[in-house]
Tab-separated table of N, CA, C and O in Angstrom:
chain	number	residue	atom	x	y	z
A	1	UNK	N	4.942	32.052	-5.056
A	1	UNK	CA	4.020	31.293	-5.893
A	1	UNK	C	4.702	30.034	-6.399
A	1	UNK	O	5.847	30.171	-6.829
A	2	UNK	N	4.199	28.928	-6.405
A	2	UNK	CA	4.132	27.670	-7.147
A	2	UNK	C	3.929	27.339	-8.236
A	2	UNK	O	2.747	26.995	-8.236
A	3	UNK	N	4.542	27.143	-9.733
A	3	UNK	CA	3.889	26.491	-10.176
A	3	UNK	C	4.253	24.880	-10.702
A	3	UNK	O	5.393	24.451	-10.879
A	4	UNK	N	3.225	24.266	-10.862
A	4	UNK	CA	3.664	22.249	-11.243
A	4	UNK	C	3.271	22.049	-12.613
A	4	UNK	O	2.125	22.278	-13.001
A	5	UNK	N	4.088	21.676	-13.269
A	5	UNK	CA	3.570	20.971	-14.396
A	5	UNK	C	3.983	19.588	-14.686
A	5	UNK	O	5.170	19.274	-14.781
A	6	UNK	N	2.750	18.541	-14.866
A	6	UNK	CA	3.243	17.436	-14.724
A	6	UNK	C	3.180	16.885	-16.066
A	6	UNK	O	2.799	17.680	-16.925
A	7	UNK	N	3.519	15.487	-16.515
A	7	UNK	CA	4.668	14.872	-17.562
A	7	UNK	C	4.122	13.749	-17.577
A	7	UNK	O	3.289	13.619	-16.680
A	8	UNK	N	4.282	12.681	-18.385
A	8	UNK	CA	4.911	11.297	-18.681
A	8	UNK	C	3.333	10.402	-18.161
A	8	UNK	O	3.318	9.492	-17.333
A	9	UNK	N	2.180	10.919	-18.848
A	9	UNK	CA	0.911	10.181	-18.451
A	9	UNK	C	0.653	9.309	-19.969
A	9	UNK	O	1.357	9.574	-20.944
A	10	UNK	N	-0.213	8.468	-20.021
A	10	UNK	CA	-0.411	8.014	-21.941
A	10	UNK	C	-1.183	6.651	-21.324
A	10	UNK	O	-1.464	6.538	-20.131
A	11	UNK	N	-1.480	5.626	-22.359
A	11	UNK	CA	-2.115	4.834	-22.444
A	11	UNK	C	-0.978	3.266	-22.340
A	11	UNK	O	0.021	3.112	-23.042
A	12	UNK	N	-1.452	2.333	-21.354
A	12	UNK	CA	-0.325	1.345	-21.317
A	12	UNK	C	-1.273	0.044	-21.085
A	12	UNK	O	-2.490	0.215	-21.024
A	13	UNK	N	-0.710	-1.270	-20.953
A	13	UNK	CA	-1.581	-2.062	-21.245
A	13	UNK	C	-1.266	-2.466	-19.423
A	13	UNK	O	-0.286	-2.154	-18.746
A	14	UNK	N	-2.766	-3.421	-18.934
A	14	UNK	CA	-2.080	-3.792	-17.850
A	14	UNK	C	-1.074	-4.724	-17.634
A	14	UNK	O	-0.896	-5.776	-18.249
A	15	UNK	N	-0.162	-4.071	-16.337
A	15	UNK	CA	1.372	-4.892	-15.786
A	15	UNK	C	2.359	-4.093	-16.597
A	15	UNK	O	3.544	-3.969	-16.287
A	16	UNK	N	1.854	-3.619	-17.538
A	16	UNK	CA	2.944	-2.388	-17.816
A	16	UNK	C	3.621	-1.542	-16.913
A	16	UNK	O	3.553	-1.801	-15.712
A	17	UNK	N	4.449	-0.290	-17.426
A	17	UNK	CA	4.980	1.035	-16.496
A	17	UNK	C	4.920	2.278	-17.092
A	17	UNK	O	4.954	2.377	-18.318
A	18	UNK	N	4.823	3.367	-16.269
A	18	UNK	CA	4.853	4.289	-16.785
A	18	UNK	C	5.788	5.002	-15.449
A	18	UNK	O	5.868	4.679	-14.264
A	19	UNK	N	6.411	6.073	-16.220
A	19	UNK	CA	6.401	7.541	-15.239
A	19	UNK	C	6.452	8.664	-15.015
A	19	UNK	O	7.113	9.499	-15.632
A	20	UNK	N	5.694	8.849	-14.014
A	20	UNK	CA	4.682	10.538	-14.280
A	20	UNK	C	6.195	11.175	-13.897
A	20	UNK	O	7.100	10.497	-13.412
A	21	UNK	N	6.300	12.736	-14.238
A	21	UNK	CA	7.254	14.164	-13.697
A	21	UNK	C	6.129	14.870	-13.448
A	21	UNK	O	4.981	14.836	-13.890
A	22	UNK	N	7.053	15.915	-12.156
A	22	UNK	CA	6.119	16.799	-12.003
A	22	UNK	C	7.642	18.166	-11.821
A	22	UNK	O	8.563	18.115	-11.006
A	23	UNK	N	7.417	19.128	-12.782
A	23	UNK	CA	8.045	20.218	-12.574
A	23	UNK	C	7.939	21.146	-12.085
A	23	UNK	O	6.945	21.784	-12.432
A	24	UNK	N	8.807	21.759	-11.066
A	24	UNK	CA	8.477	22.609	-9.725
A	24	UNK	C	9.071	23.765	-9.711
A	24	UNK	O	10.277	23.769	-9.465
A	25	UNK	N	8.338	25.109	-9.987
A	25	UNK	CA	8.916	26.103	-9.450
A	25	UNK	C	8.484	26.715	-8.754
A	25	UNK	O	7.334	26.349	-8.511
A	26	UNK	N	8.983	28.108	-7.865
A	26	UNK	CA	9.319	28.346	-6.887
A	26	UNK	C	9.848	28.296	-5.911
A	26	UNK	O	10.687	27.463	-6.254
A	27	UNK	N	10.126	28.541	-4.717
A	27	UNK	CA	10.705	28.548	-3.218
A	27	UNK	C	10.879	27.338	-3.273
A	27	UNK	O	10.352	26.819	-4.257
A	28	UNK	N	11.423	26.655	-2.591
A	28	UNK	CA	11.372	25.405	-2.309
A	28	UNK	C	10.686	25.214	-0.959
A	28	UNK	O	9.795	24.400	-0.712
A	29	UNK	N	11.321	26.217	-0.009
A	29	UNK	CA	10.258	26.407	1.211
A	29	UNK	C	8.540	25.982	1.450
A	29	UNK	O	7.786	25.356	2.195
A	30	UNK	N	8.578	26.813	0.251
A	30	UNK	CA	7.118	27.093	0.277
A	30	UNK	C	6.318	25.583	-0.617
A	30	UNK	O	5.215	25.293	-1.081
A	31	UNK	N	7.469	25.050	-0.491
A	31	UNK	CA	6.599	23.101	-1.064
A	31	UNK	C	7.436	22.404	-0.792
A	31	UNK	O	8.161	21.937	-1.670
A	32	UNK	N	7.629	22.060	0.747
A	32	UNK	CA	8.304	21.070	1.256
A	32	UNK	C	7.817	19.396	1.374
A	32	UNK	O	8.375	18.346	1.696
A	33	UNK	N	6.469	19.797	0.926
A	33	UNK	CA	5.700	18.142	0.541
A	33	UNK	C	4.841	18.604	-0.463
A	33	UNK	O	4.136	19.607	-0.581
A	34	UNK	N	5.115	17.455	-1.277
A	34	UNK	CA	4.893	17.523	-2.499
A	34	UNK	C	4.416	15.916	-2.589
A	34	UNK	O	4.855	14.991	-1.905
A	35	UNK	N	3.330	15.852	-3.693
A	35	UNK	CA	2.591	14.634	-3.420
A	35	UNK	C	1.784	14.314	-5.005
A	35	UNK	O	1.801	15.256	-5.798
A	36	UNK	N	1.028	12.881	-5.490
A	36	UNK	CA	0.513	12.888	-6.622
A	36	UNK	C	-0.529	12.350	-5.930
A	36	UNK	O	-0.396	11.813	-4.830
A	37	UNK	N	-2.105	12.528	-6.825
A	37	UNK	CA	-3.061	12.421	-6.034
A	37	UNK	C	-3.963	12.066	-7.451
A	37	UNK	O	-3.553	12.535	-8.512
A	38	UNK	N	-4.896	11.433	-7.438
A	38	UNK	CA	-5.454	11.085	-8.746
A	38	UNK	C	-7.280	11.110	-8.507
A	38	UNK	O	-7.793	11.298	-7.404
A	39	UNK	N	-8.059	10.881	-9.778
A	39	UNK	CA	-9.375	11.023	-9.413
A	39	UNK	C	-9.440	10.719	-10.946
A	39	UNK	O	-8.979	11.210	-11.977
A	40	UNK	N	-10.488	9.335	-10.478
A	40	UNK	CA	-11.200	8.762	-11.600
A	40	UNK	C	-12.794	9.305	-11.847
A	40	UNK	O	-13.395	9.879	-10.939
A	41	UNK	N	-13.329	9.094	-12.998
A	41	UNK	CA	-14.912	9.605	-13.102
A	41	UNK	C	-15.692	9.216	-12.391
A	41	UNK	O	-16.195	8.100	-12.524
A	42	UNK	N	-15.986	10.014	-11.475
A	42	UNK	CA	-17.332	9.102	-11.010
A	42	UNK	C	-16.656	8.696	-9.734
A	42	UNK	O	-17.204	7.706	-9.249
A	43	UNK	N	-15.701	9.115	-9.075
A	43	UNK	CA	-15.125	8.823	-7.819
A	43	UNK	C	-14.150	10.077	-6.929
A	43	UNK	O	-13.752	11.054	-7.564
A	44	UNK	N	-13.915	9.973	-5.846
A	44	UNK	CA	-13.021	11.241	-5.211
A	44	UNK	C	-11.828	10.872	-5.105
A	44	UNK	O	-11.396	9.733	-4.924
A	45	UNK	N	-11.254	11.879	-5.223
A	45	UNK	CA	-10.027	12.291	-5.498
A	45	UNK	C	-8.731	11.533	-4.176
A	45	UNK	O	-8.638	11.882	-3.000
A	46	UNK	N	-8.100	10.723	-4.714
A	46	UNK	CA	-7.147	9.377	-3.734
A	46	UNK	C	-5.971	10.614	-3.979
A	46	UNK	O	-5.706	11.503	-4.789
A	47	UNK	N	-5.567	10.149	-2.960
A	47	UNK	CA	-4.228	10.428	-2.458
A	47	UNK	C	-3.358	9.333	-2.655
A	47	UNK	O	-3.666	8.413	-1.898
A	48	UNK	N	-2.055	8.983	-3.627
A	48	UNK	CA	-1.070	7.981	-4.136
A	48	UNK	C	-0.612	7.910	-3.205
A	48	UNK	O	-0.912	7.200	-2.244
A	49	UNK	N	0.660	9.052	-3.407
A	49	UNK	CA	1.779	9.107	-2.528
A	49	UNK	C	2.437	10.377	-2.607
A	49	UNK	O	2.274	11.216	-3.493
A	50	UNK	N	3.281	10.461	-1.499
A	50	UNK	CA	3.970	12.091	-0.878
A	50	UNK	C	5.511	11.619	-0.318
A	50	UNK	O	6.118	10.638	0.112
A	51	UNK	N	5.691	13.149	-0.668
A	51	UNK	CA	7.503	13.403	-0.666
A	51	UNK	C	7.897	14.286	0.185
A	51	UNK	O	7.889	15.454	-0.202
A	52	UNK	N	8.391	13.962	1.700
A	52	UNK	CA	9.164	15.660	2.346
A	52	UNK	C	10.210	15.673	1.233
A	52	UNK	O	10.981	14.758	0.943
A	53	UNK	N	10.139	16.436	0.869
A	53	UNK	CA	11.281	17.536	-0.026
A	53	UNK	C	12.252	18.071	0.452
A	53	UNK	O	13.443	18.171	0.156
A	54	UNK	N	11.620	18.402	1.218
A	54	UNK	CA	12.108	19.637	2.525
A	54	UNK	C	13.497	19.288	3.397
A	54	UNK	O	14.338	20.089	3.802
A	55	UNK	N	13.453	17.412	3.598
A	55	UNK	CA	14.462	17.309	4.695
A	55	UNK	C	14.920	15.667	4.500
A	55	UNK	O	15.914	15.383	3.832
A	56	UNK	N	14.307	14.905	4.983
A	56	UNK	CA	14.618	13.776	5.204
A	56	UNK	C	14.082	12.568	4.084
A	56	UNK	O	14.282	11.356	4.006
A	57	UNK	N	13.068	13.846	3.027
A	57	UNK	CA	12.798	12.439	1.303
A	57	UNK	C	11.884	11.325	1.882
A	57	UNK	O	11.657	10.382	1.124
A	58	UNK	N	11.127	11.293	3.565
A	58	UNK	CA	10.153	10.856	4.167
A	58	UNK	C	9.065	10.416	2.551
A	58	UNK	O	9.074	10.968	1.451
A	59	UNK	N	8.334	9.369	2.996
A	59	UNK	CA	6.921	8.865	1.325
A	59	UNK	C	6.385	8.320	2.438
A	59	UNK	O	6.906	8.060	3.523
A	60	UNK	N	5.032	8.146	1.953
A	60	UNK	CA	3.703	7.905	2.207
A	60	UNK	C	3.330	7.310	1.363
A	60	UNK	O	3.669	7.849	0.309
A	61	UNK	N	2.682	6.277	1.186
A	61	UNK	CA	1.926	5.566	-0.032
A	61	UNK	C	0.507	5.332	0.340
A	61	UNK	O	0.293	5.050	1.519
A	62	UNK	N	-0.846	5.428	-0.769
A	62	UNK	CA	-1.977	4.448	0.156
A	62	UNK	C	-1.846	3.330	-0.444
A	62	UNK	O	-1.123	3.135	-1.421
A	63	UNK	N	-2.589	2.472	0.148
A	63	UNK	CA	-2.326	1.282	0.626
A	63	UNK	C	-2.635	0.759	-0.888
A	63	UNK	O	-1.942	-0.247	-1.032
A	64	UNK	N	-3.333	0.996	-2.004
A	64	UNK	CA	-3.578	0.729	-3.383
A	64	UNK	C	-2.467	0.458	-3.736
A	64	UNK	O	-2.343	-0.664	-4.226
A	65	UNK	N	-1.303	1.275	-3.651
A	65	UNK	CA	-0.133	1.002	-4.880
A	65	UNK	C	1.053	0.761	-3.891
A	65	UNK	O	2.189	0.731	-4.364
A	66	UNK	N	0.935	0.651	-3.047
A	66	UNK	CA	2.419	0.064	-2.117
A	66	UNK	C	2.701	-0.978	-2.425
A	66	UNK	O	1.851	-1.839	-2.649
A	67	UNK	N	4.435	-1.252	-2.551
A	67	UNK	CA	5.144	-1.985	-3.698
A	67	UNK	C	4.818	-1.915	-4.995
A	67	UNK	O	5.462	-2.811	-5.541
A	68	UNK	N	4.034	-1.224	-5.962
A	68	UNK	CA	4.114	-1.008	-7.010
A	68	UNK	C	4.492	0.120	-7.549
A	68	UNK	O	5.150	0.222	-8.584
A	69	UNK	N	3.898	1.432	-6.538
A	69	UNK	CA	4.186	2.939	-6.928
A	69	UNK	C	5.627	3.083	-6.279
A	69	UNK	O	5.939	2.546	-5.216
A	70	UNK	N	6.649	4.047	-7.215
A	70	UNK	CA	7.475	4.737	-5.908
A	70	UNK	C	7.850	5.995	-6.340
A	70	UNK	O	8.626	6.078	-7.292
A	71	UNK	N	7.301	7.287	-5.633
A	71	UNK	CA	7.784	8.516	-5.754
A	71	UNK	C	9.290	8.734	-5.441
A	71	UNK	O	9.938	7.949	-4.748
A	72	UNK	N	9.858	9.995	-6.072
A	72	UNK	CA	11.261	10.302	-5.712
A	72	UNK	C	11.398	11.485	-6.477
A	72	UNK	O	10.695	11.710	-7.463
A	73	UNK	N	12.590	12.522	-5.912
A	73	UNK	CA	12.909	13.729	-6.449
A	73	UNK	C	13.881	13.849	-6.526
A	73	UNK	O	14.674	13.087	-5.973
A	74	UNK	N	14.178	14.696	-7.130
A	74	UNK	CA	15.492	15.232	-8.534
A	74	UNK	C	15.792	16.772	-7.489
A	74	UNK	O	15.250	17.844	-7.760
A	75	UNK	N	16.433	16.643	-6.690
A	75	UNK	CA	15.963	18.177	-5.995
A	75	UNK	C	16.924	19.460	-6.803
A	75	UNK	O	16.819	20.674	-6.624
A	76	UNK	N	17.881	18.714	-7.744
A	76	UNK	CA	18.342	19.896	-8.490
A	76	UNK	C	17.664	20.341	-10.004
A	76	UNK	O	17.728	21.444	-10.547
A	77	UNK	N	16.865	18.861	-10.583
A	77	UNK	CA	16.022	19.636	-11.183
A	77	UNK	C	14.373	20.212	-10.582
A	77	UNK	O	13.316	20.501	-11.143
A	78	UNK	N	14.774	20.186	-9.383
A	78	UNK	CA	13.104	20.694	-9.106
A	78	UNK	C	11.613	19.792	-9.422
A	78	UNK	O	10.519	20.250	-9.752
A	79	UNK	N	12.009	18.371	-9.193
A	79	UNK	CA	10.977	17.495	-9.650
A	79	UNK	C	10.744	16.400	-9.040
A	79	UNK	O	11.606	15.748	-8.450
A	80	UNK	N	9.533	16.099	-9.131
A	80	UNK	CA	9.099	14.758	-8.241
A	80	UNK	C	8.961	13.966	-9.541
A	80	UNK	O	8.932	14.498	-10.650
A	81	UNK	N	8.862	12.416	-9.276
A	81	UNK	CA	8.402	11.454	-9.920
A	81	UNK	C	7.721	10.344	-9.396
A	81	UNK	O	7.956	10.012	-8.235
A	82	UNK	N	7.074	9.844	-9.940
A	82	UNK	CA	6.000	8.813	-9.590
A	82	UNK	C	6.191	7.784	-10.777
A	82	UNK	O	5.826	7.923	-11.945
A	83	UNK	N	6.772	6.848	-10.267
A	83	UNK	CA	7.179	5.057	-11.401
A	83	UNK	C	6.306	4.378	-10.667
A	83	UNK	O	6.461	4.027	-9.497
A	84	UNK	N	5.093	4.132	-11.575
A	84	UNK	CA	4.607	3.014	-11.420
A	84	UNK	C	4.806	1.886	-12.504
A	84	UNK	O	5.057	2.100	-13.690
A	85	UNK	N	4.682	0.872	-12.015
A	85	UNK	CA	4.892	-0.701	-12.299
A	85	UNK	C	3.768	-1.256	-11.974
A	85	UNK	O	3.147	-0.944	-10.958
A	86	UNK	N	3.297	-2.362	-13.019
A	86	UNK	CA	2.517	-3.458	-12.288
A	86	UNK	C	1.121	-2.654	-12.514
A	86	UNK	O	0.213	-3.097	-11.811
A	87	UNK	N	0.698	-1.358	-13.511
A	87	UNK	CA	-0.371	-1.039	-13.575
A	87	UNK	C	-1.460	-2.283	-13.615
A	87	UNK	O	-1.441	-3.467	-13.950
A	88	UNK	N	-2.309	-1.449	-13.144
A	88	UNK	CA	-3.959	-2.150	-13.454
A	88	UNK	C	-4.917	-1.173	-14.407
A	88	UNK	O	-4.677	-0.099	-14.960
A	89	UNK	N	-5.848	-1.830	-14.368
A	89	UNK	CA	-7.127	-0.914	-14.972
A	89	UNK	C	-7.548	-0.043	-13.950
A	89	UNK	O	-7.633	1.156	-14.215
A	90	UNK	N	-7.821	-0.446	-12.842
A	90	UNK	CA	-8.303	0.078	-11.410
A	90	UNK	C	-7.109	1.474	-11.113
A	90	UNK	O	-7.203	1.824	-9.937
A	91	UNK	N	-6.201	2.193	-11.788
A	91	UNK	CA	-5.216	2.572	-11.458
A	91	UNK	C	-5.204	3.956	-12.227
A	91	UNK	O	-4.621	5.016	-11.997
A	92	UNK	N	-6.462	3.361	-13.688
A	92	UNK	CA	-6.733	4.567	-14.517
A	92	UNK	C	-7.412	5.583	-14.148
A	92	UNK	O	-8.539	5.429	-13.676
A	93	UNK	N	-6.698	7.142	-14.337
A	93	UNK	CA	-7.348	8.324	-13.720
A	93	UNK	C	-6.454	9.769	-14.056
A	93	UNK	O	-5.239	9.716	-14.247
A	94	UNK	N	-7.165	10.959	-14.095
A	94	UNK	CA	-6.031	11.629	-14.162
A	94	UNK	C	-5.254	12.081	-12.816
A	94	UNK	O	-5.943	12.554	-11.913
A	95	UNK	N	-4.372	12.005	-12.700
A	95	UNK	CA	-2.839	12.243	-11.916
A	95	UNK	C	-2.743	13.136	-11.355
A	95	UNK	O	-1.523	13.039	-11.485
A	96	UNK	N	-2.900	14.414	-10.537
A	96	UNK	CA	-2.318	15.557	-10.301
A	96	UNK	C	-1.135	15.435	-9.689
A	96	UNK	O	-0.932	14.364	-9.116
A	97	UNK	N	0.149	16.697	-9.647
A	97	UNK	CA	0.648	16.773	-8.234
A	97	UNK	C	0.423	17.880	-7.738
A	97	UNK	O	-0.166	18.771	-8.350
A	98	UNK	N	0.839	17.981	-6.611
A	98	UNK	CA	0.220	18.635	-5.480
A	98	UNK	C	1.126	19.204	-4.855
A	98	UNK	O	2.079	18.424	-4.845
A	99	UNK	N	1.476	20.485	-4.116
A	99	UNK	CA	2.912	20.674	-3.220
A	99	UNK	C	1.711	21.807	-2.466
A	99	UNK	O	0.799	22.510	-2.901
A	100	UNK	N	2.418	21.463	-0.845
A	100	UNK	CA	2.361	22.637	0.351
A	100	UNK	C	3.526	22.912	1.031
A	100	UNK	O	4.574	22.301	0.823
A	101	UNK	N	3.368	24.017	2.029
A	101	UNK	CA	4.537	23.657	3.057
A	101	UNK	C	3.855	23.832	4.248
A	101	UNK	O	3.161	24.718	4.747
A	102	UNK	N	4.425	22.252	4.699
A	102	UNK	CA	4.280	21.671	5.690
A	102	UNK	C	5.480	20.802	6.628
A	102	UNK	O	6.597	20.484	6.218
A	103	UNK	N	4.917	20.529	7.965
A	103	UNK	CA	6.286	19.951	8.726
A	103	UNK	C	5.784	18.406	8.547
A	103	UNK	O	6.605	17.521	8.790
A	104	UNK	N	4.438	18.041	8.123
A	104	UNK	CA	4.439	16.482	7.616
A	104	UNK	C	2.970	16.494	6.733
A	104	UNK	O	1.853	17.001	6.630
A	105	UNK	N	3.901	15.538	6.212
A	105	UNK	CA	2.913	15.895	4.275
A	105	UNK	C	1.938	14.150	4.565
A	105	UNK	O	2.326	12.994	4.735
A	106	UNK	N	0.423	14.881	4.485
A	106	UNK	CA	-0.124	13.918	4.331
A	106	UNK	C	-0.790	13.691	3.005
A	106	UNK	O	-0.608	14.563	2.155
A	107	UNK	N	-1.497	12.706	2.713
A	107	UNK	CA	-1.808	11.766	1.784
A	107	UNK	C	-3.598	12.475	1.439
A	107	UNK	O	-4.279	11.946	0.561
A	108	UNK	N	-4.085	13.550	2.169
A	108	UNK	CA	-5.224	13.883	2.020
A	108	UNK	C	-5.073	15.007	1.414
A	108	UNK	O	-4.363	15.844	1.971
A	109	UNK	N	-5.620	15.294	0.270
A	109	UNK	CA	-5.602	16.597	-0.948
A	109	UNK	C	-5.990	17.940	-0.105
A	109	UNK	O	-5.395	19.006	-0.265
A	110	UNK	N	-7.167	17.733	0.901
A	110	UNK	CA	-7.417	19.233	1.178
A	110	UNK	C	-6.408	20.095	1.495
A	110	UNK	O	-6.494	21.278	1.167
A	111	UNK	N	-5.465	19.670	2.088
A	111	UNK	CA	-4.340	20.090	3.136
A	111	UNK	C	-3.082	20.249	2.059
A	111	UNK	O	-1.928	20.093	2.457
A	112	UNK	N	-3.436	20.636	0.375
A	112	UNK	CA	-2.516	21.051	-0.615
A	112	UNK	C	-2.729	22.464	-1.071
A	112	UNK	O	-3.905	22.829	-1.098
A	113	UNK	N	-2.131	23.028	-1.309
A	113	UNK	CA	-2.496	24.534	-2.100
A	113	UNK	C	-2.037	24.939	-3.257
A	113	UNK	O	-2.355	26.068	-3.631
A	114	UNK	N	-1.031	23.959	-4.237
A	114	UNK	CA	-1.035	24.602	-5.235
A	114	UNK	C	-0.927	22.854	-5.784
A	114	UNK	O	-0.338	21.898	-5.279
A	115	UNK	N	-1.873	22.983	-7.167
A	115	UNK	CA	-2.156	21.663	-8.094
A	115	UNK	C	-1.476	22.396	-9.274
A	115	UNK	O	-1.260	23.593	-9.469
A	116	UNK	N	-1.194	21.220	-10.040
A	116	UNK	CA	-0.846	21.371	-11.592
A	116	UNK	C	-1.993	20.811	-11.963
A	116	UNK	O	-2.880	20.429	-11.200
A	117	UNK	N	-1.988	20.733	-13.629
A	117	UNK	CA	-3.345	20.855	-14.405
A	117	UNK	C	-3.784	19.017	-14.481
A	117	UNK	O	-4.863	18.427	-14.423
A	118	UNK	N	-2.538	18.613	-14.615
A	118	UNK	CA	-3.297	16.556	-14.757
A	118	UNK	C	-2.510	16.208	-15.637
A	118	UNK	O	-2.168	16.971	-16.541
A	119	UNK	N	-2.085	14.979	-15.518
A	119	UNK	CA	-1.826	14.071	-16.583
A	119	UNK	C	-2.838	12.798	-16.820
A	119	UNK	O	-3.193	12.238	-15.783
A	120	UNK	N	-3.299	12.320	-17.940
A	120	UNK	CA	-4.299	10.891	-17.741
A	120	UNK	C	-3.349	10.104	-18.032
A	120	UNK	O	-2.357	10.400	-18.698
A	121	UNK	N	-3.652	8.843	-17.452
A	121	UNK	CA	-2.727	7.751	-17.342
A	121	UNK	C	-4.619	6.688	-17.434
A	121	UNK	O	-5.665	6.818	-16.798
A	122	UNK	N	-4.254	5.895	-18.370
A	122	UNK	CA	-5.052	4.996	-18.933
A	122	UNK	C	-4.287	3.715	-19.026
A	122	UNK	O	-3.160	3.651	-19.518
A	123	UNK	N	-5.042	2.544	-18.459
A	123	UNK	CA	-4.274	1.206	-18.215
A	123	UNK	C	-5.663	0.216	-18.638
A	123	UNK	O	-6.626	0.026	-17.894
A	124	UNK	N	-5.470	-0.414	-20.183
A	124	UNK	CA	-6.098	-1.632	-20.306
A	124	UNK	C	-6.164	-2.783	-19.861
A	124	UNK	O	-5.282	-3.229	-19.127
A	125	UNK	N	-7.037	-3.355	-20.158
A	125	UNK	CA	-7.017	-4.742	-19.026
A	125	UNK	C	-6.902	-6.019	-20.786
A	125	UNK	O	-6.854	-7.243	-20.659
């Protein structure tokens, strides 16, 4: 079993920074990609960006926050992070992360099996 609890969401103005944690237990096996994925009101659920864990620290970004977002992990504390920079308003939503095990971690939520509960991350304009 998995579980994530994620960190470091709040209210920032835009062009600000913030950065999310996500704390990981279990196997490590069993969440070799690990990923943050967000969903605003009234819209479906984006895929940020993803982490092999597992081997080679491989990321994925969508195309929204490349050069602004950058995931990375702590593999002895068991944690991913997500620094974003350069927020927008367009950026506000709550956060999940996400971990499966897989041999390549994509950017689409269905293909996750264990979520943590959310962080909101709110960016004024």
């Amino acid at each position: 079993q998995v579980q994530l609890v994620e960190s470091g969401g709040g209210s920032v103005q835009a062009g600000g920074s913030l950065r999310l944690s996500c704390a990981a237990s279990g196997y490590p096996y069993i969440r070799n990609c690990m990923g943050w994925f967000r969903q605003a009101p009234g819209k479906e659920r984006e895929g940020v960006a993803v982490i092999y864990t597992g081997g080679d620290g491989s990321t994925a970004y969508a195309d929204s926050v490349k050069g602004r977002f950058t995931i990375s992990q702590d593999n002895a504390k068991n944690t991913v992070f997500l620094q974003m920079n350069s927020l927008k308003p367009e950026d506000t939503a709550m956060y999940y992360c996400a971990a499966v095990s897989a041999l390549a971690c994509s950017l689409r939520g269905l293909y996750y099996q264990y979520w943590g509960q959310g962080t909101q991350v709110t960016v004024s304009s």
